[in-house]
Amino acid sequence: MDDLRETFAGMTPDEADRTVDALADMLAALPADDADPVDRATRAGVEGFVMGYRTNHT
């Protein structure tokens, strides 16, 4: 997740907003695999990032 934060730090606010929207859209479109611990952890990390970004930037 640190790499993701560093990438976002170099973006304009508009670029970051569009990227967060795209991440949220991808999560919504892809079915969750609750049986896969890697999928659960990855999804939880990305969902947390999206939620935190939106909380701090809207």
Protein backbone atom coordinates (compact mmCIF):
# COMPACT_ATOMS: atom_id res chain seq x y z
CA MET A 1 0.00 0.00 0.00
CA ASP A 2 2.95 2.35 0.47
CA ASP A 3 3.64 2.20 -3.28
CA LEU A 4 0.04 3.16 -3.92
CA ARG A 5 0.27 6.14 -1.58
CA GLU A 6 3.50 7.31 -3.23
CA THR A 7 1.92 7.04 -6.67
CA PHE A 8 -1.07 9.10 -5.59
CA ALA A 9 1.17 11.74 -4.04
CA GLY A 10 2.54 12.50 -7.50
CA MET A 11 -0.87 12.92 -9.15
CA THR A 12 -2.98 15.99 -9.62
CA PRO A 13 -6.18 15.98 -7.55
CA ASP A 14 -8.26 15.28 -10.67
CA GLU A 15 -6.06 12.33 -11.69
CA ALA A 16 -6.25 10.89 -8.19
CA ASP A 17 -10.04 11.26 -8.05
CA ARG A 18 -10.46 9.50 -11.41
CA THR A 19 -8.11 6.70 -10.35
CA VAL A 20 -9.95 6.14 -7.07
CA ASP A 21 -13.25 6.05 -8.96
CA ALA A 22 -11.78 3.47 -11.36
CA LEU A 23 -10.53 1.32 -8.45
CA ALA A 24 -13.98 1.42 -6.83
CA ASP A 25 -15.64 0.52 -10.15
CA MET A 26 -13.29 -2.45 -10.61
CA LEU A 27 -14.01 -3.74 -7.12
CA ALA A 28 -17.73 -3.44 -7.72
CA ALA A 29 -17.50 -5.27 -11.06
CA LEU A 30 -15.33 -8.16 -9.89
CA PRO A 31 -16.91 -10.85 -7.75
CA ALA A 32 -15.28 -11.34 -4.37
CA ASP A 33 -13.77 -14.75 -3.61
CA ASP A 34 -14.35 -15.03 0.13
CA ALA A 35 -12.65 -18.43 0.18
CA ASP A 36 -9.34 -16.94 -0.97
CA PRO A 37 -7.43 -15.20 1.84
CA VAL A 38 -5.30 -13.25 -0.65
CA ASP A 39 -8.39 -11.95 -2.42
CA ARG A 40 -9.97 -10.95 0.90
CA ALA A 41 -6.82 -9.15 2.06
CA THR A 42 -6.26 -7.39 -1.27
CA ARG A 43 -9.89 -6.35 -1.56
CA ALA A 44 -9.95 -5.10 2.05
CA GLY A 45 -6.78 -3.07 1.50
CA VAL A 46 -8.04 -1.45 -1.69
CA GLU A 47 -11.50 -0.82 -0.24
CA GLY A 48 -9.90 0.77 2.82
CA PHE A 49 -7.71 2.96 0.64
CA VAL A 50 -10.67 4.09 -1.48
CA MET A 51 -12.77 4.82 1.60
CA GLY A 52 -9.95 6.69 3.30
CA TYR A 53 -9.15 8.70 0.19
CA ARG A 54 -12.77 9.72 -0.26
CA THR A 55 -13.10 10.62 3.42
CA ASN A 56 -10.03 12.84 3.30
CA HIS A 57 -10.53 14.39 -0.15
CA THR A 58 -14.26 15.06 -0.49
